PDB file of C-alpha atoms in Angstrom:
ATOM      1  CA  PHE A1233       2.767   8.333 -18.259  1.00 77.00           C
ATOM      2  CA  ALA A1234       5.520   6.469 -16.328  1.00 83.00           C
ATOM      3  CA  ASP A1235       9.029   6.556 -18.211  1.00 90.00           C
ATOM      4  CA  ALA A1236       9.948   2.886 -16.665  1.00 92.00           C
ATOM      5  CA  LEU A1237       8.528   0.427 -14.350  1.00 93.00           C
ATOM      6  CA  ILE A1238      10.151  -0.681 -11.450  1.00 95.00           C
ATOM      7  CA  PHE A1239      10.169  -3.968  -9.601  1.00 95.00           C
ATOM      8  CA  VAL A1240      11.223  -5.703  -6.504  1.00 95.00           C
ATOM      9  CA  SER A1241      11.778  -9.061  -8.216  1.00 95.00           C
ATOM     10  CA  LYS A1242      12.049 -10.768 -11.488  1.00 95.00           C
ATOM     11  CA  ALA A1243       8.895 -12.749 -10.456  1.00 94.00           C
ATOM     12  CA  GLN A1244       6.884  -9.282  -9.707  1.00 94.00           C
ATOM     13  CA  LYS A1245       7.923  -8.068 -13.069  1.00 93.00           C
ATOM     14  CA  ASN A1246       7.036 -11.104 -15.402  1.00 92.00           C
ATOM     15  CA  LEU A1247       3.892 -11.296 -13.610  1.00 91.00           C
ATOM     16  CA  PHE A1248       2.967  -7.890 -14.232  1.00 91.00           C
ATOM     17  CA  LEU A1249       4.475  -7.998 -18.028  1.00 89.00           C
ATOM     18  CA  LYS A1250       2.089 -11.234 -17.906  1.00 89.00           C
ATOM     19  CA  HIS A1251      -0.776  -9.511 -17.608  1.00 89.00           C
ATOM     20  CA  PHE A1252      -0.131  -6.251 -19.281  1.00 86.00           C
ATOM     21  CA  SER A1253       1.932  -7.559 -22.463  1.00 77.00           C
ATOM     22  CA  ASP A1254       1.105  -4.951 -24.500  1.00 80.00           C
ATOM     23  CA  LEU A1255       2.597  -1.934 -22.494  1.00 77.00           C
ATOM     24  CA  PHE A1256       5.561  -0.645 -24.099  1.00 81.00           C
ATOM     25  CA  ILE A1257       7.358   0.876 -20.483  1.00 86.00           C
ATOM     26  CA  PRO A1258      11.297  -0.150 -20.222  1.00 91.00           C
ATOM     27  CA  SER A1259      11.018  -2.254 -16.379  1.00 92.00           C
ATOM     28  CA  TYR A1260      13.712  -2.740 -14.296  1.00 95.00           C
ATOM     29  CA  VAL A1261      13.712  -4.943 -11.270  1.00 96.00           C
ATOM     30  CA  ILE A1262      15.775  -3.416  -7.908  1.00 95.00           C
ATOM     31  CA  TYR A1263      15.853  -5.354  -5.269  1.00 92.00           C
ATOM     32  CA  ASN A1264      15.272  -4.166  -2.128  1.00 91.00           C
ATOM     33  CA  PRO A1265      17.788  -4.034   0.293  1.00 91.00           C
ATOM     34  CA  LEU A1266      18.735  -6.510   2.458  1.00 89.00           C
ATOM     35  CA  PRO A1267      18.115  -5.943   6.147  1.00 87.00           C
ATOM     36  CA  GLU A1268      21.360  -5.517   8.639  1.00 91.00           C
ATOM     37  CA  LEU A1269      20.975  -9.114  10.578  1.00 91.00           C
ATOM     38  CA  TYR A1270      23.112 -10.478  12.265  1.00 90.00           C
ATOM     39  CA  TYR A1271      23.571 -14.955  12.856  1.00 93.00           C
ATOM     40  CA  MET A1272      21.790 -15.699  16.367  1.00 93.00           C
ATOM     41  CA  PRO A1273      22.739 -19.030  18.140  1.00 94.00           C
ATOM     42  CA  ILE A1274      20.013 -21.704  17.608  1.00 95.00           C
ATOM     43  CA  GLU A1275      18.971 -22.853  21.496  1.00 95.00           C
ATOM     44  CA  GLY A1276      16.627 -24.821  19.929  1.00 95.00           C
ATOM     45  CA  ASP A1277      15.146 -27.098  17.863  1.00 96.00           C
ATOM     46  CA  ASN A1278      11.784 -25.860  17.242  1.00 98.00           C
ATOM     47  CA  LEU A1279       9.951 -24.158  14.129  1.00 98.00           C
ATOM     48  CA  GLY A1280       9.421 -20.749  13.166  1.00 98.00           C
ATOM     49  CA  TYR A1281       6.098 -19.505  11.125  1.00 98.00           C
ATOM     50  CA  PHE A1282       5.801 -15.440  11.140  1.00 96.00           C
ATOM     51  CA  GLY A1283       3.088 -15.308   8.925  1.00 94.00           C
ATOM     52  CA  GLY A1284      -0.595 -14.842  11.029  1.00 94.00           C
ATOM     53  CA  PRO A1285      -2.958 -17.024  10.706  1.00 94.00           C
ATOM     54  CA  SER A1286      -4.217 -15.889   6.931  1.00 92.00           C
ATOM     55  CA  PRO A1287      -4.404 -18.562   4.955  1.00 93.00           C
ATOM     56  CA  LEU A1288      -2.918 -16.499   1.489  1.00 96.00           C
ATOM     57  CA  LYS A1289       0.436 -17.150   3.868  1.00 96.00           C
ATOM     58  CA  GLY A1290      -0.844 -20.924   4.188  1.00 97.00           C
ATOM     59  CA  PHE A1291      -0.855 -21.066   7.994  1.00 96.00           C
ATOM     60  CA  SER A1292      -3.858 -23.830   6.917  1.00 96.00           C
ATOM     61  CA  VAL A1293      -1.581 -25.287   5.090  1.00 98.00           C
ATOM     62  CA  LEU A1294       1.232 -25.353   7.980  1.00 98.00           C
ATOM     63  CA  LEU A1295      -1.614 -26.476  10.471  1.00 96.00           C
ATOM     64  CA  LYS A1296      -2.869 -30.175   8.105  1.00 97.00           C
ATOM     65  CA  ALA A1297       1.585 -31.076   7.897  1.00 98.00           C
ATOM     66  CA  TRP A1298       1.894 -30.048  11.614  1.00 97.00           C
ATOM     67  CA  LEU A1299      -0.808 -32.489  12.716  1.00 96.00           C
ATOM     68  CA  LYS A1300       1.038 -35.604  10.635  1.00 96.00           C
ATOM     69  CA  VAL A1301       5.209 -34.569  12.401  1.00 96.00           C
ATOM     70  CA  CYS A1302       4.306 -32.700  15.485  1.00 95.00           C
ATOM     71  CA  ARG A1303       4.298 -36.227  17.812  1.00 91.00           C
ATOM     72  CA  LYS A1304       6.898 -37.996  16.559  1.00 94.00           C
ATOM     73  CA  HIS A1305       8.782 -34.699  17.040  1.00 95.00           C
ATOM     74  CA  ARG A1306      10.103 -33.002  20.343  1.00 92.00           C
ATOM     75  CA  ALA A1307       9.985 -29.390  18.873  1.00 96.00           C
ATOM     76  CA  ARG A1308       7.329 -26.573  18.677  1.00 97.00           C
ATOM     77  CA  VAL A1309       6.423 -24.072  16.170  1.00 97.00           C
ATOM     78  CA  TYR A1310       6.476 -21.068  17.437  1.00 97.00           C
ATOM     79  CA  ALA A1311       4.063 -18.577  15.286  1.00 96.00           C
ATOM     80  CA  THR A1312       3.484 -14.626  15.454  1.00 95.00           C
ATOM     81  CA  LYS A1313       0.905 -12.016  14.321  1.00 94.00           C
ATOM     82  CA  MET A1314      -1.374 -15.151  15.948  1.00 92.00           C
ATOM     83  CA  GLU A1315      -3.525 -11.808  17.470  1.00 87.00           C
ATOM     84  CA  GLY A1316      -6.640 -13.641  18.909  1.00 81.00           C
ATOM     85  CA  LEU A1317      -6.213 -17.542  18.622  1.00 82.00           C
ATOM     86  CA  THR A1318      -3.359 -16.772  21.853  1.00 73.00           C
ATOM     87  CA  SER A1319      -5.780 -18.418  24.403  1.00 76.00           C
ATOM     88  CA  LEU A1320      -6.683 -21.186  21.177  1.00 81.00           C
ATOM     89  CA  LYS A1321      -5.897 -25.175  23.598  1.00 84.00           C
ATOM     90  CA  SER A1322      -6.139 -27.230  20.724  1.00 86.00           C
ATOM     91  CA  LEU A1323      -3.244 -25.277  19.665  1.00 88.00           C
ATOM     92  CA  LYS A1324      -1.363 -25.199  22.735  1.00 86.00           C
ATOM     93  CA  ARG A1325      -2.074 -28.770  22.401  1.00 89.00           C
ATOM     94  CA  ILE A1326      -0.087 -29.892  19.297  1.00 93.00           C
ATOM     95  CA  LYS A1327       2.925 -27.940  20.594  1.00 94.00           C
ATOM     96  CA  MET A1328       1.572 -24.393  19.105  1.00 95.00           C
ATOM     97  CA  LEU A1329       3.148 -21.825  20.578  1.00 93.00           C
ATOM     98  CA  LEU A1330       0.835 -18.129  19.339  1.00 93.00           C
ATOM     99  CA  TYR A1331       2.173 -14.737  20.380  1.00 92.00           C
ATOM    100  CA  GLY A1332       0.231 -11.470  18.775  1.00 91.00           C
ATOM    101  CA  LYS A1333       3.092  -8.855  17.326  1.00 91.00           C
ATOM    102  CA  LEU A1334       5.935  -8.919  18.916  1.00 91.00           C
ATOM    103  CA  ASP A1335       8.684  -6.385  20.319  1.00 91.00           C
ATOM    104  CA  GLU A1336      12.115  -6.705  19.184  1.00 89.00           C
ATOM    105  CA  SER A1337      13.496  -8.827  22.370  1.00 90.00           C
ATOM    106  CA  SER A1338      10.888 -10.841  22.499  1.00 92.00           C
ATOM    107  CA  TYR A1339      11.033 -11.718  18.348  1.00 91.00           C
ATOM    108  CA  GLU A1340      15.168 -12.164  18.741  1.00 93.00           C
ATOM    109  CA  ASP A1341      14.040 -14.826  21.842  1.00 95.00           C
ATOM    110  CA  VAL A1342      11.637 -16.375  19.766  1.00 95.00           C
ATOM    111  CA  TYR A1343      14.497 -16.221  17.072  1.00 95.00           C
ATOM    112  CA  ARG A1344      16.925 -18.642  19.050  1.00 96.00           C
ATOM    113  CA  LYS A1345      14.327 -20.889  19.963  1.00 97.00           C
ATOM    114  CA  ILE A1346      14.145 -21.932  16.180  1.00 98.00           C
ATOM    115  CA  LYS A1347      16.375 -23.611  14.078  1.00 97.00           C
ATOM    116  CA  ALA A1348      14.090 -23.292  10.972  1.00 98.00           C
ATOM    117  CA  VAL A1349      11.471 -21.081   9.641  1.00 98.00           C
ATOM    118  CA  VAL A1350       8.406 -22.231   7.424  1.00 98.00           C
ATOM    119  CA  PHE A1351       7.149 -19.652   4.724  1.00 98.00           C
ATOM    120  CA  PRO A1352       4.414 -21.674   3.272  1.00 98.00           C
ATOM    121  CA  SER A1353       2.761 -19.045   1.353  1.00 97.00           C
ATOM    122  CA  ILE A1354      -0.017 -20.047  -1.245  1.00 96.00           C
ATOM    123  CA  TRP A1355       0.021 -16.543  -3.079  1.00 93.00           C
ATOM    124  CA  GLN A1356       2.870 -14.420  -5.241  1.00 92.00           C
ATOM    125  CA  GLU A1357       4.568 -12.512  -3.081  1.00 92.00           C
ATOM    126  CA  PRO A1358       7.108 -10.292  -4.557  1.00 92.00           C
ATOM    127  CA  LEU A1359      10.246 -10.458  -2.353  1.00 91.00           C
ATOM    128  CA  PRO A1360       9.322 -11.658   1.429  1.00 93.00           C
ATOM    129  CA  TYR A1361      11.503 -10.238   3.880  1.00 93.00           C
ATOM    130  CA  VAL A1362      10.937 -13.106   5.993  1.00 95.00           C
ATOM    131  CA  VAL A1363      12.998 -15.257   3.389  1.00 96.00           C
ATOM    132  CA  SER A1364      16.163 -13.580   3.856  1.00 94.00           C
ATOM    133  CA  GLU A1365      16.033 -12.666   7.665  1.00 95.00           C
ATOM    134  CA  ALA A1366      15.740 -16.361   7.955  1.00 96.00           C
ATOM    135  CA  LEU A1367      18.817 -17.091   6.150  1.00 95.00           C
ATOM    136  CA  LEU A1368      20.804 -14.122   7.513  1.00 95.00           C
ATOM    137  CA  ARG A1369      19.716 -15.431  10.834  1.00 95.00           C
ATOM    138  CA  GLY A1370      21.564 -18.628   9.894  1.00 95.00           C
ATOM    139  CA  ARG A1371      18.436 -20.741  10.371  1.00 97.00           C
ATOM    140  CA  LEU A1372      17.291 -23.282   7.977  1.00 97.00           C
ATOM    141  CA  LEU A1373      14.702 -22.723   5.354  1.00 98.00           C
ATOM    142  CA  VAL A1374      10.783 -24.425   4.547  1.00 98.00           C
ATOM    143  CA  ALA A1375       9.498 -22.501   1.717  1.00 98.00           C
ATOM    144  CA  SER A1376       6.734 -22.256  -1.296  1.00 98.00           C
ATOM    145  CA  CYS A1377       8.117 -22.208  -4.384  1.00 96.00           C
ATOM    146  CA  VAL A1378       6.497 -18.569  -5.067  1.00 96.00           C
ATOM    147  CA  GLY A1379       6.868 -14.765  -6.222  1.00 94.00           C
ATOM    148  CA  GLY A1380      10.321 -14.186  -5.362  1.00 95.00           C
ATOM    149  CA  VAL A1381      11.240 -17.066  -3.155  1.00 97.00           C
ATOM    150  CA  PRO A1382      12.980 -18.884  -5.722  1.00 96.00           C
ATOM    151  CA  GLU A1383      15.559 -16.040  -6.512  1.00 94.00           C
ATOM    152  CA  ILE A1384      16.240 -15.235  -2.997  1.00 93.00           C
ATOM    153  CA  VAL A1385      17.406 -19.289  -2.349  1.00 95.00           C
ATOM    154  CA  GLU A1386      18.777 -20.220  -5.830  1.00 93.00           C
ATOM    155  CA  GLY A1387      21.365 -22.367  -5.258  1.00 91.00           C
ATOM    156  CA  LEU A1388      21.816 -21.904  -1.366  1.00 94.00           C
ATOM    157  CA  LYS A1389      22.399 -25.211   1.338  1.00 93.00           C
ATOM    158  CA  GLY A1390      19.587 -25.470   4.020  1.00 95.00           C
ATOM    159  CA  VAL A1391      16.695 -24.210   1.789  1.00 97.00           C
ATOM    160  CA  PHE A1392      13.712 -27.180   1.302  1.00 98.00           C
ATOM    161  CA  MET A1393      11.370 -25.918  -1.696  1.00 97.00           C
ATOM    162  CA  VAL A1394       7.364 -27.330  -1.419  1.00 98.00           C
ATOM    163  CA  GLU A1395       4.892 -26.951  -3.763  1.00 97.00           C
ATOM    164  CA  PRO A1396       2.046 -24.073  -2.168  1.00 97.00           C
ATOM    165  CA  ASN A1397      -0.617 -25.205  -1.054  1.00 97.00           C
ATOM    166  CA  ASP A1398       0.736 -29.249  -0.527  1.00 98.00           C
ATOM    167  CA  ALA A1399       0.625 -30.415   2.699  1.00 98.00           C
ATOM    168  CA  ASN A1400       1.639 -33.135   1.900  1.00 98.00           C
ATOM    169  CA  SER A1401       5.174 -32.211   0.371  1.00 98.00           C
ATOM    170  CA  LEU A1402       5.133 -29.350   3.225  1.00 98.00           C
ATOM    171  CA  THR A1403       5.201 -32.601   5.767  1.00 98.00           C
ATOM    172  CA  ASP A1404       7.807 -34.635   4.024  1.00 98.00           C
ATOM    173  CA  ALA A1405      10.067 -31.077   4.011  1.00 98.00           C
ATOM    174  CA  LEU A1406       9.306 -30.530   8.067  1.00 98.00           C
ATOM    175  CA  ASP A1407      10.084 -33.910   8.959  1.00 97.00           C
ATOM    176  CA  ARG A1408      13.624 -34.303   7.540  1.00 97.00           C
ATOM    177  CA  VAL A1409      14.368 -31.148   9.061  1.00 97.00           C
ATOM    178  CA  LEU A1410      13.069 -31.765  12.276  1.00 97.00           C
ATOM    179  CA  SER A1411      15.463 -35.022  11.778  1.00 96.00           C
ATOM    180  CA  MET A1412      18.366 -33.079  11.610  1.00 94.00           C
ATOM    181  CA  ASP A1413      20.592 -31.957  14.603  1.00 86.00           C
ATOM    182  CA  ARG A1414      21.195 -28.491  14.841  1.00 80.00           C
TER     183      ARG A1414
END
């Protein structure tokens, strides 16, 4: 009984209409407003990952790629939403610093220490906030080419797109980003 359908990205609209092509309801894309964030000076050469241990967020892909580059670079990965995993010594040995959910002050402290955000998601996220936040905070971005990500980053410098679930292309992108100076 809807008069129209509203989507937050073209990717979300296209995915929906692909499966429900027989619907003849007007549909529109109305992007979520950008958050009011500001550039933060970069004080470290590290990476940030904000997706938790979920396979859908690509943590296992990040882990495979990180194992290939971590010894080559002095950088660390700051990973959040890792409740229950923060004491894993095996991840600490490969320079992964794990945090649970952070308060605003701790979150900003982590952001200062990173020069790039890694978004290795393998599912079609409509309009991921972490991608917009990384760009507004002035960070390089290594992201899977999924969902609404290409719409957000189209034409922007400092963005390295990789195929989803491809640890080799993520390894190459991480190596390139970590080889760059701030």
